[in-house]
Amino acid sequence: MDQLLGLLPILLMFVAMWFILIRPAKKRQQETQNMQSSLQRGDKIITIGGLHGVVEAIEDTVVTLSIADNIRVKFDRQAIGRVVNDDLLKK
């Protein structure tokens, strides 16, 4: 019984760390995966490097972005950081 009580603080710390660090990180990772898999042509996006563009074409793992008139670049789908909401641009 004393050994079990000695392990209780370690178990409580593990549970606390899971709720504070691991669980939110997994949730953010899942949200990012969902966003990247739901990309559509015409979406305005920002890459993880800060490049702004509009999705022109989507392949399995590659997204073609239009960054200016007649300028298109290909990025890995995982390089898409976020989809920009038009409401945020108007403010």
Coordinates of C-alpha atoms in Angstrom, one line a residue:
M1 CA 0.0 0.0 0.0
D2 CA 2.9 2.4 0.8
Q3 CA 4.4 1.7 -2.6
L4 CA 1.1 2.5 -4.3
L5 CA 0.9 5.8 -2.4
G6 CA 4.5 6.6 -3.4
L7 CA 3.6 6.2 -7.1
L8 CA 0.5 8.3 -6.9
P9 CA 2.3 11.7 -7.3
I10 CA 4.1 10.4 -10.4
L11 CA 0.9 9.1 -11.9
L12 CA -0.9 12.4 -11.2
M13 CA 2.0 14.4 -12.8
F14 CA 1.7 12.1 -15.9
V15 CA -2.0 12.7 -16.2
A16 CA -1.6 16.4 -15.7
M17 CA 1.1 16.6 -18.4
W18 CA -1.1 14.6 -20.8
F19 CA -4.0 17.1 -20.3
I20 CA -1.7 20.2 -20.5
L21 CA 0.7 19.2 -23.3
I22 CA 0.0 16.1 -25.3
R23 CA -3.8 16.3 -25.7
P24 CA -3.9 19.9 -27.1
A25 CA -0.9 19.2 -29.4
K26 CA -2.8 16.2 -30.9
K27 CA -5.9 18.3 -31.3
R28 CA -4.0 21.0 -33.2
Q29 CA -2.4 18.4 -35.4
Q30 CA -5.8 16.8 -36.2
E31 CA -7.2 20.3 -37.0
T32 CA -4.3 21.0 -39.4
Q33 CA -4.7 17.7 -41.1
N34 CA -8.4 18.3 -41.6
M35 CA -7.8 21.8 -43.0
Q36 CA -5.1 20.4 -45.4
S37 CA -7.3 17.6 -46.6
S38 CA -10.3 19.9 -47.2
L39 CA -8.5 22.4 -49.4
Q40 CA -10.4 23.4 -52.5
R41 CA -9.6 25.3 -55.7
G42 CA -10.0 29.0 -55.1
D43 CA -9.1 28.9 -51.4
K44 CA -6.9 31.8 -50.2
I45 CA -4.1 30.3 -48.1
I46 CA -0.9 31.2 -46.3
T47 CA 2.0 28.7 -46.3
I48 CA 4.1 27.9 -43.3
G49 CA 6.8 30.1 -44.9
G50 CA 4.4 33.1 -45.0
L51 CA 3.6 33.1 -48.8
H52 CA 0.1 34.2 -49.6
G53 CA -1.6 32.6 -52.6
V54 CA -4.8 31.1 -54.1
V55 CA -5.2 27.4 -54.7
E56 CA -5.2 26.7 -58.5
A57 CA -4.9 22.9 -58.5
I58 CA -4.7 20.1 -56.0
E59 CA -3.0 16.7 -56.6
D60 CA -2.4 13.9 -54.1
T61 CA 0.5 15.6 -52.1
V62 CA 1.1 18.8 -54.2
V63 CA -0.9 22.0 -54.3
T64 CA -0.4 24.5 -57.1
L65 CA -0.7 28.1 -55.9
S66 CA -1.2 31.3 -57.9
I67 CA 0.8 34.0 -56.2
A68 CA 0.6 36.7 -58.9
D69 CA -0.7 37.1 -62.5
N70 CA 0.7 34.2 -64.5
I71 CA 2.9 33.0 -61.6
R72 CA 2.2 29.6 -60.2
V73 CA 4.2 27.6 -57.8
K74 CA 3.9 24.1 -56.4
F75 CA 4.0 23.4 -52.7
D76 CA 3.7 20.2 -50.7
R77 CA 0.2 20.0 -49.1
Q78 CA 1.9 19.9 -45.7
A79 CA 3.4 23.3 -46.3
I80 CA -0.1 25.0 -46.2
G81 CA -0.3 26.7 -42.9
R82 CA -3.8 28.0 -42.9
V83 CA -6.8 29.0 -45.0
V84 CA -7.4 32.8 -44.9
N85 CA -11.0 33.8 -44.2
D86 CA -12.2 36.6 -46.4
D87 CA -13.8 38.3 -43.4
L88 CA -10.4 38.8 -41.8
L89 CA -9.1 40.5 -44.9
K90 CA -11.9 43.1 -44.9
K91 CA -11.2 44.4 -41.4

